[in-house]
Each structure stands twice: as C-alpha cells, then as structure tokens.
C-alpha cells in the first residue's frame, strides 16, 4: 500500500473511536478512553492488568495499535472490557 492509498483509507477513521462487533453480533462504537485487560505481559504491563486506551492508530501494514500511557501496543495483546 502506498502513501496515497493509506491517506485515502485513514481519512475515514478517527484515533478516538473504535468500531467492534459484540458477542451478540451488534456493531458498537467505543470512544476513547476505553478499558482493556492484558492477555499476556507486554512491555511494562503485567498479565491481567486493566488499562485505558487513549488512542487507536493503524500501522502501514494496517495493524491496529492501542496507545496506552503514551506507548503503542498491538491490539492482540488485549481483550476489550465492555
């Protein structure tokens, strides 16, 4: 994906909200900050720790990244608490 394509894609997204499909198949929007729990220890976070996500970003490879305490973490280290 080149810079132009990425720019086009990102103009429809916001770093302050995340759309999810809930367990009962409903589309929901989460507004930052929202709470997540760590699945495993990562960086300075311990397994099972509840933390707040202040921003949601996307890498050039289109992987979702959560900004927690000003540090980026890949989304797959966390479960969202609804």
CSV table of C-alpha atoms in Angstrom, one decimal:
chain,number,residue,atom,x,y,z
A,1,UNK,CA,0.0,0.0,0.0
A,2,UNK,CA,1.5,3.3,-1.0
A,3,UNK,CA,1.1,6.6,0.9
A,4,UNK,CA,-1.7,7.9,-1.2
A,5,UNK,CA,-3.8,4.7,-0.6
A,6,UNK,CA,-3.1,4.8,3.1
A,7,UNK,CA,-4.1,8.5,3.3
A,8,UNK,CA,-7.3,7.8,1.5
A,9,UNK,CA,-8.2,5.0,3.9
A,10,UNK,CA,-7.3,6.9,7.0
A,11,UNK,CA,-9.3,10.0,6.2
A,12,UNK,CA,-12.4,7.9,7.2
A,13,UNK,CA,-11.0,6.9,10.6
A,14,UNK,CA,-10.6,8.5,13.9
A,15,UNK,CA,-7.9,7.9,16.6
A,16,UNK,CA,-10.6,8.5,19.3
A,17,UNK,CA,-13.1,5.7,18.4
A,18,UNK,CA,-13.1,2.0,17.6
A,19,UNK,CA,-15.9,0.0,16.0
A,20,UNK,CA,-16.4,-3.5,17.3
A,21,UNK,CA,-18.8,-6.4,16.8
A,22,UNK,CA,-20.1,-7.5,20.2
A,23,UNK,CA,-20.7,-11.1,21.3
A,24,UNK,CA,-24.4,-10.8,20.2
A,25,UNK,CA,-23.4,-9.6,16.7
A,26,UNK,CA,-24.2,-5.9,17.2
A,27,UNK,CA,-22.0,-3.2,15.8
A,28,UNK,CA,-20.8,-0.9,18.6
A,29,UNK,CA,-18.6,2.1,18.8
A,30,UNK,CA,-16.2,2.6,21.6
A,31,UNK,CA,-15.0,6.1,22.4
A,32,UNK,CA,-11.5,6.7,23.9
A,33,UNK,CA,-10.6,6.2,26.6
A,34,UNK,CA,-11.9,2.7,26.9
A,35,UNK,CA,-10.8,-0.1,29.1
A,36,UNK,CA,-8.9,-3.3,28.1
A,37,UNK,CA,-7.2,-6.1,30.0
A,38,UNK,CA,-3.9,-7.6,29.1
A,39,UNK,CA,-3.9,-11.2,27.9
A,40,UNK,CA,-0.2,-11.6,28.5
A,41,UNK,CA,2.6,-9.5,29.9
A,42,UNK,CA,3.8,-7.0,27.3
A,43,UNK,CA,6.3,-4.1,27.8
A,44,UNK,CA,5.7,-2.7,31.3
A,45,UNK,CA,2.2,-4.1,31.6
A,46,UNK,CA,1.5,-7.3,33.5
A,47,UNK,CA,-0.8,-10.1,32.6
A,48,UNK,CA,-4.4,-9.4,33.8
A,49,UNK,CA,-3.8,-5.6,34.2
A,50,UNK,CA,-6.7,-3.3,33.4
A,51,UNK,CA,-5.6,-0.2,31.5
A,52,UNK,CA,-7.1,2.6,29.4
A,53,UNK,CA,-6.7,3.0,25.7
A,54,UNK,CA,-6.4,6.7,24.8
A,55,UNK,CA,-6.0,6.5,21.1
A,56,UNK,CA,-6.3,3.9,18.3
A,57,UNK,CA,-3.8,4.0,15.5
A,58,UNK,CA,-3.0,1.9,12.4
A,59,UNK,CA,0.4,0.8,11.1
A,60,UNK,CA,1.5,0.9,7.5
A,61,UNK,CA,0.7,-2.8,7.4
A,62,UNK,CA,-2.9,-1.9,8.6
A,63,UNK,CA,-2.4,-3.5,12.1
A,64,UNK,CA,-4.3,-1.9,14.9
A,65,UNK,CA,-2.3,-0.3,17.7
A,66,UNK,CA,-3.5,1.0,21.0
A,67,UNK,CA,-1.9,4.0,22.7
A,68,UNK,CA,-1.6,3.3,26.4
A,69,UNK,CA,0.3,5.6,28.7
A,70,UNK,CA,1.8,7.2,25.6
A,71,UNK,CA,3.2,3.8,24.4
A,72,UNK,CA,2.0,1.9,21.4
A,73,UNK,CA,0.9,-1.7,21.8
A,74,UNK,CA,-0.5,-4.1,19.2
A,75,UNK,CA,-4.2,-4.8,19.8
A,76,UNK,CA,-3.8,-8.6,20.0
A,77,UNK,CA,-2.2,-8.3,23.5
A,78,UNK,CA,-5.6,-7.2,25.0
A,79,UNK,CA,-9.2,-8.0,25.5
A,80,UNK,CA,-11.7,-5.2,25.4
A,81,UNK,CA,-13.8,-4.8,28.5
A,82,UNK,CA,-17.4,-3.9,27.6
